[in-house]
Amino acid sequence: MQIYWYGETCFKIQNSDRTILINPDSPRKAGLRGPNFKSDLLLLSDPNEEKETEKKITDETFLISAPGEYEVKGVFIEGIPFKSQKKTTTLYRLVFDEISFGFLGPIDDLLEDEQVEKLGTIDVLFLPVGGGDVLESKTAEKVLNSIEPKIVIPHSYQVPGLKTSRDKIESFLKKLGKKEIEAIEKFSLSKKELLQNFSKEEIIILQPKVL
């Protein structure tokens, strides 16, 4: 499968026959172009964004925007409620092609023990790190340590053209004691590669995809 990032909290995860799109309007709200394609499965962290995504929904698209358990086209999804003083959103656990994903969208605080338990064992974690109205580096590190995934894909940090105030990715890497990591256009992964090449908290930096 391949994973692409479109800026902010927007990602595409796809294999040869299924496409998952997450939060397609978040890049546009921050001054980026964002994606413009249909998907088999559409996940939204905020149910209030349903109306804004109507053009991306076809008869074949399954929309999920609230907590609950779902199984769609061989993909298992669990939506987990998140609420802080300033935000109410949905976290997601996905199992796709035998790989478990934890998607933390625009969260701004630590997770509760129950939320960590529901996320369970995570192979690939999508984690906001850029500060402002999402986690900053110090808190993001604490969330990361509470989940202990094999792979971490940071998001919601400063990129060219972004109109929202965010920290640079270097702030997060420095907090983890990591040197500069070269960004890649897409991340390809299979269950076999996961088992052979990844053990704990490997950081993958994606270039935001410009259409």
GROMACS .gro file of C-alpha atoms in nm:
model
  211
    1MET     CA    1   0.000   0.000   0.000
    2GLN     CA    2   0.095   0.365  -0.037
    3ILE     CA    3   0.042   0.657   0.200
    4TYR     CA    4   0.032   1.019   0.079
    5TRP     CA    5   0.008   1.343   0.278
    6TYR     CA    6  -0.172   1.655   0.151
    7GLY     CA    7  -0.087   1.886   0.440
    8GLU     CA    8  -0.241   1.938   0.783
    9THR     CA    9  -0.453   1.631   0.878
   10CYS     CA   10  -0.526   1.506   0.524
   11PHE     CA   11  -0.397   1.167   0.412
   12LYS     CA   12  -0.464   0.907   0.146
   13ILE     CA   13  -0.404   0.538   0.214
   14GLN     CA   14  -0.451   0.309  -0.083
   15ASN     CA   15  -0.377  -0.037  -0.213
   16SER     CA   16  -0.449  -0.181  -0.557
   17ASP     CA   17  -0.827  -0.180  -0.515
   18ARG     CA   18  -0.927   0.045  -0.222
   19THR     CA   19  -0.866   0.409  -0.134
   20ILE     CA   20  -0.911   0.570   0.207
   21LEU     CA   21  -0.922   0.950   0.225
   22ILE     CA   22  -0.898   1.135   0.558
   23ASN     CA   23  -1.000   1.497   0.625
   24PRO     CA   24  -0.980   1.624   0.263
   25ASP     CA   25  -1.078   1.983   0.346
   26SER     CA   26  -0.823   2.050   0.619
   27PRO     CA   27  -0.545   2.161   0.376
   28ARG     CA   28  -0.770   2.412   0.197
   29LYS     CA   29  -0.872   2.572   0.526
   30ALA     CA   30  -0.502   2.637   0.590
   31GLY     CA   31  -0.423   2.782   0.247
   32LEU     CA   32  -0.310   2.464   0.069
   33ARG     CA   33  -0.471   2.306  -0.238
   34GLY     CA   34  -0.577   1.973  -0.096
   35PRO     CA   35  -0.695   1.662  -0.284
   36ASN     CA   36  -0.968   1.646  -0.546
   37PHE     CA   37  -1.059   1.282  -0.602
   38LYS     CA   38  -1.316   1.027  -0.490
   39SER     CA   39  -1.248   0.744  -0.246
   40ASP     CA   40  -1.399   0.418  -0.129
   41LEU     CA   41  -1.385   0.524   0.233
   42LEU     CA   42  -1.393   0.880   0.367
   43LEU     CA   43  -1.302   0.955   0.729
   44LEU     CA   44  -1.367   1.288   0.898
   45SER     CA   45  -1.238   1.391   1.239
   46ASP     CA   46  -1.514   1.653   1.262
   47PRO     CA   47  -1.875   1.564   1.164
   48ASN     CA   48  -1.939   1.933   1.091
   49GLU     CA   49  -1.724   1.895   0.778
   50GLU     CA   50  -1.971   1.656   0.612
   51LYS     CA   51  -2.139   1.929   0.409
   52GLU     CA   52  -1.805   2.062   0.284
   53THR     CA   53  -1.708   1.717   0.153
   54GLU     CA   54  -2.031   1.640  -0.036
   55LYS     CA   55  -1.860   1.675  -0.377
   56LYS     CA   56  -1.619   1.395  -0.285
   57ILE     CA   57  -1.895   1.148  -0.197
   58THR     CA   58  -2.033   0.908  -0.456
   59ASP     CA   59  -2.270   0.612  -0.425
   60GLU     CA   60  -1.960   0.397  -0.373
   61THR     CA   61  -1.814   0.614  -0.094
   62PHE     CA   62  -1.869   0.510   0.267
   63LEU     CA   63  -1.852   0.811   0.501
   64ILE     CA   64  -1.751   0.784   0.866
   65SER     CA   65  -1.752   1.095   1.085
   66ALA     CA   66  -1.842   0.974   1.434
   67PRO     CA   67  -1.735   0.724   1.699
   68GLY     CA   68  -1.836   0.360   1.655
   69GLU     CA   69  -1.721   0.035   1.499
   70TYR     CA   70  -1.741  -0.024   1.124
   71GLU     CA   71  -1.624  -0.280   0.871
   72VAL     CA   72  -1.620  -0.158   0.512
   73LYS     CA   73  -1.477  -0.341   0.212
   74GLY     CA   74  -1.246  -0.546   0.429
   75VAL     CA   75  -1.127  -0.250   0.636
   76PHE     CA   76  -1.201  -0.246   1.010
   77ILE     CA   77  -1.249   0.102   1.159
   78GLU     CA   78  -1.314   0.211   1.514
   79GLY     CA   79  -1.395   0.575   1.585
   80ILE     CA   80  -1.293   0.683   1.936
   81PRO     CA   81  -1.429   1.005   2.090
   82PHE     CA   82  -1.182   1.273   2.201
   83LYS     CA   83  -1.274   1.581   2.401
   84SER     CA   84  -1.055   1.850   2.555
   85GLN     CA   85  -1.130   2.198   2.687
   86LYS     CA   86  -1.127   2.339   2.334
   87LYS     CA   87  -1.193   2.045   2.100
   88THR     CA   88  -1.429   1.760   2.029
   89THR     CA   89  -1.308   1.524   1.758
   90THR     CA   90  -1.280   1.156   1.664
   91LEU     CA   91  -0.969   0.941   1.675
   92TYR     CA   92  -0.956   0.638   1.447
   93ARG     CA   93  -0.810   0.290   1.464
   94LEU     CA   94  -0.797   0.115   1.127
   95VAL     CA   95  -0.689  -0.233   1.025
   96PHE     CA   96  -0.616  -0.240   0.652
   97ASP     CA   97  -0.419  -0.514   0.475
   98GLU     CA   98  -0.329  -0.662   0.816
   99ILE     CA   99  -0.163  -0.335   0.924
  100SER     CA  100  -0.303  -0.137   1.218
  101PHE     CA  101  -0.322   0.242   1.190
  102GLY     CA  102  -0.387   0.497   1.462
  103PHE     CA  103  -0.509   0.830   1.327
  104LEU     CA  104  -0.487   1.122   1.567
  105GLY     CA  105  -0.627   1.425   1.386
  106PRO     CA  106  -0.637   1.782   1.521
  107ILE     CA  107  -0.601   1.691   1.889
  108ASP     CA  108  -0.455   1.936   2.139
  109ASP     CA  109  -0.407   1.737   2.460
  110LEU     CA  110  -0.290   1.407   2.604
  111LEU     CA  111  -0.498   1.094   2.552
  112GLU     CA  112  -0.683   0.931   2.837
  113ASP     CA  113  -0.590   0.577   2.937
  114GLU     CA  114  -0.917   0.446   2.793
  115GLN     CA  115  -0.842   0.603   2.455
  116VAL     CA  116  -0.493   0.453   2.447
  117GLU     CA  117  -0.643   0.115   2.537
  118LYS     CA  118  -0.899   0.137   2.256
  119LEU     CA  119  -0.631   0.228   2.003
  120GLY     CA  120  -0.448  -0.088   2.109
  121THR     CA  121  -0.135  -0.207   1.933
  122ILE     CA  122  -0.056   0.036   1.652
  123ASP     CA  123   0.180  -0.025   1.362
  124VAL     CA  124   0.150   0.320   1.199
  125LEU     CA  125   0.060   0.631   1.399
  126PHE     CA  126  -0.043   0.963   1.240
  127LEU     CA  127   0.049   1.231   1.496
  128PRO     CA  128   0.001   1.612   1.499
  129VAL     CA  129   0.318   1.790   1.614
  130GLY     CA  130   0.310   2.154   1.498
  131GLY     CA  131   0.154   2.336   1.792
  132GLY     CA  132  -0.099   2.617   1.768
  133ASP     CA  133  -0.437   2.445   1.792
  134VAL     CA  134  -0.283   2.094   1.786
  135LEU     CA  135  -0.017   1.913   1.990
  136GLU     CA  136   0.322   2.080   2.023
  137SER     CA  137   0.644   1.878   2.034
  138LYS     CA  138   0.660   1.813   2.408
  139THR     CA  139   0.303   1.686   2.438
  140ALA     CA  140   0.326   1.499   2.107
  141GLU     CA  141   0.626   1.309   2.245
  142LYS     CA  142   0.422   1.207   2.551
  143VAL     CA  143   0.136   1.085   2.332
  144LEU     CA  144   0.382   0.895   2.115
  145ASN     CA  145   0.537   0.727   2.419
  146SER     CA  146   0.194   0.624   2.548
  147ILE     CA  147   0.114   0.439   2.223
  148GLU     CA  148   0.458   0.306   2.118
  149PRO     CA  149   0.388   0.243   1.748
  150LYS     CA  150   0.636   0.088   1.508
  151ILE     CA  151   0.608   0.380   1.264
  152VAL     CA  152   0.524   0.748   1.322
  153ILE     CA  153   0.405   0.984   1.049
  154PRO     CA  154   0.396   1.343   1.185
  155HIS     CA  155   0.151   1.597   1.043
  156SER     CA  156   0.015   1.947   1.100
  157TYR     CA  157   0.353   2.122   1.097
  158GLN     CA  158   0.486   2.415   0.893
  159VAL     CA  159   0.511   2.364   0.516
  160PRO     CA  160   0.544   2.615   0.228
  161GLY     CA  161   0.218   2.796   0.155
  162LEU     CA  162   0.056   2.717   0.489
  163LYS     CA  163  -0.138   3.012   0.632
  164THR     CA  164  -0.188   2.854   0.974
  165SER     CA  165   0.084   2.915   1.233
  166ARG     CA  166   0.276   2.592   1.298
  167ASP     CA  167   0.618   2.489   1.426
  168LYS     CA  168   0.865   2.335   1.183
  169ILE     CA  169   0.912   1.958   1.185
  170GLU     CA  170   1.266   2.011   1.316
  171SER     CA  171   1.121   2.111   1.655
  172PHE     CA  172   0.962   1.768   1.694
  173LEU     CA  173   1.268   1.582   1.567
  174LYS     CA  174   1.493   1.774   1.806
  175LYS     CA  175   1.265   1.686   2.096
  176LEU     CA  176   1.308   1.318   2.009
  177GLY     CA  177   1.683   1.355   1.969
  178LYS     CA  178   1.663   1.286   1.596
  179LYS     CA  179   1.867   1.445   1.321
  180GLU     CA  180   1.715   1.575   1.000
  181ILE     CA  181   1.516   1.310   0.813
  182GLU     CA  182   1.477   1.334   0.436
  183ALA     CA  183   1.116   1.376   0.327
  184ILE     CA  184   0.968   1.134   0.075
  185GLU     CA  185   0.677   1.178  -0.168
  186LYS     CA  186   0.497   0.863  -0.061
  187PHE     CA  187   0.545   0.584   0.190
  188SER     CA  188   0.503   0.230   0.061
  189LEU     CA  189   0.443  -0.047   0.311
  190SER     CA  190   0.338  -0.411   0.322
  191LYS     CA  191   0.285  -0.648   0.612
  192LYS     CA  192   0.603  -0.834   0.516
  193GLU     CA  193   0.808  -0.511   0.510
  194LEU     CA  194   0.657  -0.406   0.843
  195LEU     CA  195   0.766  -0.729   1.010
  196GLN     CA  196   1.113  -0.732   0.854
  197ASN     CA  197   1.218  -0.367   0.865
  198PHE     CA  198   1.040  -0.187   1.148
  199SER     CA  199   1.053  -0.240   1.523
  200LYS     CA  200   0.973   0.077   1.720
  201GLU     CA  201   0.898   0.442   1.648
  202GLU     CA  202   1.057   0.475   1.306
  203ILE     CA  203   0.979   0.830   1.189
  204ILE     CA  204   0.861   0.882   0.831
  205ILE     CA  205   0.852   1.239   0.696
  206LEU     CA  206   0.624   1.292   0.397
  207GLN     CA  207   0.631   1.580   0.152
  208PRO     CA  208   0.285   1.736   0.117
  209LYS     CA  209   0.149   1.626  -0.218
  210VAL     CA  210   0.061   1.913  -0.454
  211LEU     CA  211  -0.200   1.833  -0.721
   0.00000   0.00000   0.00000
